[in-house]
PDB file of C-alpha atoms in Angstrom:
ATOM      1  CA  LYS A 277      96.233 110.174 121.739  1.00  0.00           C
ATOM      2  CA  THR A 278      94.246 108.124 119.259  1.00  0.00           C
ATOM      3  CA  ASN A 279      95.223 107.458 115.663  1.00  0.00           C
ATOM      4  CA  ALA A 280      91.660 108.277 114.602  1.00  0.00           C
ATOM      5  CA  ALA A 281      91.835 111.770 116.117  1.00  0.00           C
ATOM      6  CA  ALA A 282      95.170 112.446 114.375  1.00  0.00           C
ATOM      7  CA  ILE A 283      93.740 111.363 110.996  1.00  0.00           C
ATOM      8  CA  HIS A 284      90.580 113.404 111.649  1.00  0.00           C
ATOM      9  CA  ALA A 285      92.733 116.500 112.299  1.00  0.00           C
ATOM     10  CA  ALA A 286      95.004 115.840 109.301  1.00  0.00           C
ATOM     11  CA  LEU A 287      91.928 115.730 107.041  1.00  0.00           C
ATOM     12  CA  GLY A 288      90.848 119.129 108.370  1.00  0.00           C
ATOM     13  CA  LEU A 289      87.474 117.861 109.551  1.00  0.00           C
ATOM     14  CA  GLY A 290      87.318 120.209 112.521  1.00  0.00           C
ATOM     15  CA  SER A 291      85.685 119.022 115.726  1.00  0.00           C
ATOM     16  CA  LEU A 292      82.459 117.674 114.204  1.00  0.00           C
ATOM     17  CA  GLY A 293      81.835 113.959 113.939  1.00  0.00           C
ATOM     18  CA  PHE A 294      82.997 110.847 115.700  1.00  0.00           C
ATOM     19  CA  ALA A 295      86.475 109.355 115.310  1.00  0.00           C
ATOM     20  CA  GLY A 296      87.513 106.176 117.081  1.00  0.00           C
ATOM     21  CA  ASP A 297      90.178 103.494 117.030  1.00  0.00           C
ATOM     22  CA  LEU A 298      89.376  99.809 116.647  1.00  0.00           C
ATOM     23  CA  ALA A 299      92.196  97.514 117.691  1.00  0.00           C
ATOM     24  CA  GLY A 300      93.055  94.169 119.218  1.00  0.00           C
ATOM     25  CA  SER A 301      92.771  91.790 116.268  1.00  0.00           C
ATOM     26  CA  ALA A 302      92.989  91.616 112.489  1.00  0.00           C
ATOM     27  CA  ARG A 303      89.191  91.467 112.439  1.00  0.00           C
ATOM     28  CA  SER A 304      89.080  95.084 113.634  1.00  0.00           C
ATOM     29  CA  GLY A 305      89.879  96.123 110.041  1.00  0.00           C
ATOM     30  CA  VAL A 306      86.685  94.483 108.802  1.00  0.00           C
ATOM     31  CA  ALA A 307      84.820  96.065 111.729  1.00  0.00           C
ATOM     32  CA  ALA A 308      86.129  99.485 110.655  1.00  0.00           C
ATOM     33  CA  LEU A 309      85.035  98.913 107.045  1.00  0.00           C
ATOM     34  CA  ARG A 310      81.558  97.750 108.049  1.00  0.00           C
ATOM     35  CA  SER A 311      81.112 100.587 110.558  1.00  0.00           C
ATOM     36  CA  ALA A 312      82.223 103.260 108.092  1.00  0.00           C
ATOM     37  CA  ALA A 313      79.982 101.787 105.402  1.00  0.00           C
ATOM     38  CA  ALA A 314      76.974 101.825 107.734  1.00  0.00           C
ATOM     39  CA  LEU A 315      77.657 105.380 108.929  1.00  0.00           C
ATOM     40  CA  GLY A 316      78.850 106.881 105.648  1.00  0.00           C
ATOM     41  CA  GLY A 317      82.285 107.620 107.076  1.00  0.00           C
ATOM     42  CA  ILE A 318      85.970 106.960 106.514  1.00  0.00           C
ATOM     43  CA  ALA A 319      87.819 103.756 107.386  1.00  0.00           C
ATOM     44  CA  VAL A 320      91.608 103.802 107.634  1.00  0.00           C
ATOM     45  CA  LEU A 321      93.255 100.407 108.087  1.00  0.00           C
ATOM     46  CA  ALA A 322      96.946  99.987 108.917  1.00  0.00           C
ATOM     47  CA  ASP A 323      99.166  97.341 110.472  1.00  0.00           C
ATOM     48  CA  VAL A 324     102.783  96.401 111.068  1.00  0.00           C
ATOM     49  CA  ARG A 325     103.134  92.628 110.977  1.00  0.00           C
ATOM     50  CA  THR A 326     105.432  90.806 113.347  1.00  0.00           C
ATOM     51  CA  GLY A 327     106.137  87.119 113.617  1.00  0.00           C
ATOM     52  CA  GLN A 328     108.538  84.653 115.113  1.00  0.00           C
ATOM     53  CA  PRO A 329     111.867  84.725 113.248  1.00  0.00           C
ATOM     54  CA  GLY A 330     111.607  82.411 110.223  1.00  0.00           C
ATOM     55  CA  SER A 331     107.857  81.795 110.741  1.00  0.00           C
ATOM     56  CA  ALA A 332     105.174  81.983 108.050  1.00  0.00           C
ATOM     57  CA  ASP A 333     103.917  85.193 109.702  1.00  0.00           C
ATOM     58  CA  GLU A 334     107.317  86.833 109.318  1.00  0.00           C
ATOM     59  CA  LEU A 335     107.997  85.495 105.812  1.00  0.00           C
ATOM     60  CA  GLY A 336     104.494  86.027 104.403  1.00  0.00           C
ATOM     61  CA  GLY A 337     103.515  89.201 106.230  1.00  0.00           C
ATOM     62  CA  GLY A 338     103.498  92.727 104.904  1.00  0.00           C
ATOM     63  CA  ASP A 339     103.158  96.143 106.517  1.00  0.00           C
ATOM     64  CA  ALA A 340     100.417  98.105 104.760  1.00  0.00           C
ATOM     65  CA  ALA A 341      97.605 100.619 104.951  1.00  0.00           C
ATOM     66  CA  ALA A 342      94.413 101.383 103.005  1.00  0.00           C
ATOM     67  CA  ALA A 343      91.662 103.974 103.351  1.00  0.00           C
ATOM     68  CA  PHE A 344      88.058 104.067 102.113  1.00  0.00           C
ATOM     69  CA  VAL A 345      85.459 106.830 102.032  1.00  0.00           C
ATOM     70  CA  PHE A 346      81.824 105.693 102.175  1.00  0.00           C
ATOM     71  CA  GLY A 347      78.737 107.724 101.232  1.00  0.00           C
ATOM     72  CA  TYR A 348      74.992 107.242 101.418  1.00  0.00           C
ATOM     73  CA  GLY A 349      73.073 105.678  98.544  1.00  0.00           C
ATOM     74  CA  ASP A 350      73.222 106.445  94.841  1.00  0.00           C
ATOM     75  CA  ASP A 351      73.205 110.230  94.894  1.00  0.00           C
ATOM     76  CA  GLY A 352      75.603 110.784  92.002  1.00  0.00           C
ATOM     77  CA  ASP A 353      78.545 111.566  94.270  1.00  0.00           C
ATOM     78  CA  GLY A 354      81.008 109.701  92.061  1.00  0.00           C
ATOM     79  CA  GLY A 355      81.388 106.568  94.170  1.00  0.00           C
ATOM     80  CA  ILE A 356      83.252 103.713  92.520  1.00  0.00           C
ATOM     81  CA  ALA A 357      81.431 100.773  94.111  1.00  0.00           C
ATOM     82  CA  ASP A 358      78.165  99.877  95.831  1.00  0.00           C
ATOM     83  CA  ILE A 359      77.524  97.441  98.644  1.00  0.00           C
ATOM     84  CA  VAL A 360      74.560  95.349  97.500  1.00  0.00           C
ATOM     85  CA  GLY A 361      74.610  92.623 100.140  1.00  0.00           C
ATOM     86  CA  GLN A 362      76.478  91.476 103.198  1.00  0.00           C
ATOM     87  CA  ALA A 363      76.650  88.697 105.746  1.00  0.00           C
ATOM     88  CA  SER A 364      78.917  87.595 108.564  1.00  0.00           C
ATOM     89  CA  ARG A 365      79.747  84.465 110.473  1.00  0.00           C
ATOM     90  CA  THR A 366      81.643  84.376 113.762  1.00  0.00           C
ATOM     91  CA  ALA A 367      83.263  81.527 115.639  1.00  0.00           C
ATOM     92  CA  GLU A 368      86.092  81.305 118.121  1.00  0.00           C
ATOM     93  CA  VAL A 369      88.953  79.609 116.291  1.00  0.00           C
ATOM     94  CA  LEU A 370      92.025  79.011 118.414  1.00  0.00           C
ATOM     95  CA  ASP A 371      94.548  78.783 115.591  1.00  0.00           C
ATOM     96  CA  ARG A 372      96.806  81.552 116.916  1.00  0.00           C
ATOM     97  CA  TRP A 373      97.555  82.925 120.336  1.00  0.00           C
ATOM     98  CA  ARG A 374     100.045  85.204 122.031  1.00  0.00           C
ATOM     99  CA  LEU A 375     101.088  85.069 125.650  1.00  0.00           C
ATOM    100  CA  PRO A 376     101.143  88.536 127.300  1.00  0.00           C
ATOM    101  CA  ALA A 377     104.946  88.600 127.642  1.00  0.00           C
ATOM    102  CA  ARG A 378     105.564  87.565 123.993  1.00  0.00           C
ATOM    103  CA  THR A 379     105.883  89.954 121.060  1.00  0.00           C
ATOM    104  CA  ALA A 380     104.898  87.386 118.405  1.00  0.00           C
ATOM    105  CA  ALA A 381     102.057  84.895 118.176  1.00  0.00           C
ATOM    106  CA  ASP A 382     102.211  81.129 118.107  1.00  0.00           C
ATOM    107  CA  VAL A 383     100.259  79.459 115.297  1.00  0.00           C
ATOM    108  CA  TRP A 384      98.447  76.151 115.036  1.00  0.00           C
ATOM    109  CA  GLU A 385      99.161  73.888 112.062  1.00  0.00           C
ATOM    110  CA  GLU A 386      97.676  75.452 108.913  1.00  0.00           C
ATOM    111  CA  ARG A 387      95.501  72.529 107.802  1.00  0.00           C
ATOM    112  CA  PHE A 388      93.618  72.422 111.108  1.00  0.00           C
ATOM    113  CA  GLY A 389      92.844  76.137 110.908  1.00  0.00           C
ATOM    114  CA  TYR A 390      91.608  75.757 107.334  1.00  0.00           C
ATOM    115  CA  GLU A 391      89.183  73.041 108.438  1.00  0.00           C
ATOM    116  CA  GLN A 392      87.683  75.538 110.901  1.00  0.00           C
ATOM    117  CA  TYR A 393      87.546  78.484 108.488  1.00  0.00           C
ATOM    118  CA  ALA A 394      86.219  76.760 105.345  1.00  0.00           C
ATOM    119  CA  PRO A 395      82.628  76.061 106.513  1.00  0.00           C
ATOM    120  CA  LEU A 396      82.310  79.606 107.904  1.00  0.00           C
ATOM    121  CA  ILE A 397      83.508  81.124 104.624  1.00  0.00           C
ATOM    122  CA  ARG A 398      81.117  78.975 102.568  1.00  0.00           C
ATOM    123  CA  GLU A 399      78.165  79.957 104.799  1.00  0.00           C
ATOM    124  CA  ALA A 400      78.999  83.679 104.834  1.00  0.00           C
ATOM    125  CA  ALA A 401      79.577  83.795 101.070  1.00  0.00           C
ATOM    126  CA  ALA A 402      76.286  81.991 100.350  1.00  0.00           C
ATOM    127  CA  ALA A 403      74.408  84.328 102.703  1.00  0.00           C
ATOM    128  CA  ALA A 404      76.034  87.445 101.171  1.00  0.00           C
ATOM    129  CA  LEU A 405      75.136  86.281  97.660  1.00  0.00           C
ATOM    130  CA  ALA A 406      71.556  85.610  98.773  1.00  0.00           C
ATOM    131  CA  ASP A 407      71.369  89.057 100.400  1.00  0.00           C
ATOM    132  CA  ALA A 408      72.585  90.599  97.119  1.00  0.00           C
ATOM    133  CA  GLN A 409      70.154  88.415  95.153  1.00  0.00           C
ATOM    134  CA  LEU A 410      72.999  86.918  93.108  1.00  0.00           C
ATOM    135  CA  GLU A 411      73.615  83.291  92.228  1.00  0.00           C
ATOM    136  CA  GLN A 412      77.383  83.603  91.992  1.00  0.00           C
ATOM    137  CA  ALA A 413      80.243  86.058  92.328  1.00  0.00           C
ATOM    138  CA  ASP A 414      82.511  86.959  89.446  1.00  0.00           C
ATOM    139  CA  HIS A 415      85.314  87.718  91.842  1.00  0.00           C
ATOM    140  CA  VAL A 416      86.272  86.922  95.437  1.00  0.00           C
ATOM    141  CA  VAL A 417      88.483  88.992  97.733  1.00  0.00           C
ATOM    142  CA  LEU A 418      89.598  86.535 100.372  1.00  0.00           C
ATOM    143  CA  VAL A 419      92.107  87.266 103.112  1.00  0.00           C
ATOM    144  CA  SER A 420      93.382  85.234 106.033  1.00  0.00           C
ATOM    145  CA  PRO A 421      96.614  84.751 107.947  1.00  0.00           C
ATOM    146  CA  ASN A 422      96.130  81.058 107.105  1.00  0.00           C
ATOM    147  CA  SER A 423      97.646  80.876 103.600  1.00  0.00           C
ATOM    148  CA  ALA A 424      95.515  77.846 102.654  1.00  0.00           C
ATOM    149  CA  VAL A 425      92.365  79.994 102.739  1.00  0.00           C
ATOM    150  CA  PRO A 426      93.220  82.430  99.898  1.00  0.00           C
ATOM    151  CA  ARG A 427      94.869  79.640  97.881  1.00  0.00           C
ATOM    152  CA  ARG A 428      91.590  77.696  97.884  1.00  0.00           C
ATOM    153  CA  GLY A 429      89.360  80.738  97.494  1.00  0.00           C
ATOM    154  CA  LYS A 430      87.588  79.726  94.304  1.00  0.00           C
ATOM    155  CA  SER A 431      86.537  76.410  95.851  1.00  0.00           C
ATOM    156  CA  LEU A 432      84.994  78.189  98.846  1.00  0.00           C
ATOM    157  CA  VAL A 433      82.605  80.520  96.975  1.00  0.00           C
ATOM    158  CA  THR A 434      80.108  79.127  94.477  1.00  0.00           C
ATOM    159  CA  GLY A 435      80.834  80.155  90.896  1.00  0.00           C
ATOM    160  CA  ALA A 436      83.828  82.368  91.694  1.00  0.00           C
ATOM    161  CA  VAL A 437      85.868  83.046  88.559  1.00  0.00           C
ATOM    162  CA  SER A 438      88.904  84.605  90.205  1.00  0.00           C
ATOM    163  CA  THR A 439      90.312  85.360  93.633  1.00  0.00           C
ATOM    164  CA  THR A 440      92.338  88.312  94.883  1.00  0.00           C
ATOM    165  CA  PHE A 441      94.304  88.525  98.098  1.00  0.00           C
ATOM    166  CA  SER A 442      96.649  91.163  99.418  1.00  0.00           C
ATOM    167  CA  PRO A 443      99.497  91.856  96.956  1.00  0.00           C
ATOM    168  CA  VAL A 444     101.940  92.675  99.787  1.00  0.00           C
ATOM    169  CA  GLY A 445     101.578  89.521 101.874  1.00  0.00           C
ATOM    170  CA  HIS A 446      99.153  89.150 104.772  1.00  0.00           C
ATOM    171  CA  ALA A 447      98.820  92.668 106.155  1.00  0.00           C
ATOM    172  CA  GLY A 448      96.845  91.941 109.331  1.00  0.00           C
ATOM    173  CA  VAL A 449      94.254  94.643 110.052  1.00  0.00           C
ATOM    174  CA  ALA A 450      94.860  96.259 106.648  1.00  0.00           C
ATOM    175  CA  ASP A 451      94.668  93.007 104.651  1.00  0.00           C
ATOM    176  CA  ALA A 452      91.001  93.132 103.594  1.00  0.00           C
ATOM    177  CA  GLY A 453      91.355  96.796 102.628  1.00  0.00           C
ATOM    178  CA  VAL A 454      94.545  96.286 100.623  1.00  0.00           C
ATOM    179  CA  ALA A 455      93.038  93.329  98.742  1.00  0.00           C
ATOM    180  CA  LEU A 456      89.781  95.192  98.066  1.00  0.00           C
ATOM    181  CA  ALA A 457      91.743  98.229  96.836  1.00  0.00           C
ATOM    182  CA  ALA A 458      93.688  95.947  94.476  1.00  0.00           C
ATOM    183  CA  VAL A 459      90.403  94.810  92.905  1.00  0.00           C
ATOM    184  CA  LEU A 460      88.941  98.314  92.716  1.00  0.00           C
ATOM    185  CA  ASP A 461      92.150  99.630  91.123  1.00  0.00           C
ATOM    186  CA  HIS A 462      91.559  97.337  88.137  1.00  0.00           C
ATOM    187  CA  ALA A 463      87.797  97.811  87.777  1.00  0.00           C
ATOM    188  CA  GLU A 464      86.783  99.971  84.821  1.00  0.00           C
ATOM    189  CA  PRO A 465      84.201 102.778  85.152  1.00  0.00           C
ATOM    190  CA  GLY A 466      80.743 101.307  84.752  1.00  0.00           C
ATOM    191  CA  HIS A 467      82.137  97.797  85.017  1.00  0.00           C
ATOM    192  CA  ASP A 468      79.468  95.587  86.550  1.00  0.00           C
ATOM    193  CA  ARG A 469      81.847  93.371  88.489  1.00  0.00           C
ATOM    194  CA  LYS A 470      80.206  91.354  91.228  1.00  0.00           C
ATOM    195  CA  SER A 471      82.600  90.657  94.063  1.00  0.00           C
ATOM    196  CA  VAL A 472      82.403  88.950  97.417  1.00  0.00           C
ATOM    197  CA  VAL A 473      84.761  90.175 100.146  1.00  0.00           C
TER     198      VAL A 473
END
């Protein structure tokens, strides 16, 4: 039984439409957001974080969930935000791994992971700003299990005034959604806040 089918039924959506689970990595939360945005659907992100006893994952992790409903275009449906540009960068970064018999992951030293992530973040942010035809972002939502990444967020995105990350600790799959919801919760109606996620 899939989680997506249970949520679909709980929302009373009947049998119409597609519902599917994305799993396997924290990046599946971003995949769910991007897919739902492209299809005008619903993305539900949830995770229970585990880590080695006493590790940064255990101490800095948080169990959380967030949900987003996406629509098509500006049709006066009362949406609270618009996607005006996007970009992605992908690279295999071996900063964490989990052997099949283990319940918790092992993690590489934080500074080495940051050195791998920083150029990718700079490139993706610059490309997203260019796609949105903006010179800078007023706000950056930046999430990563590597705590150095959100701490240095403003230095990674040109002109960023402030940075938000998940208020509950790194929430794995749900982290980007929880951090984005935290920003949207404080945005005023009609507020022209330019953010990069």
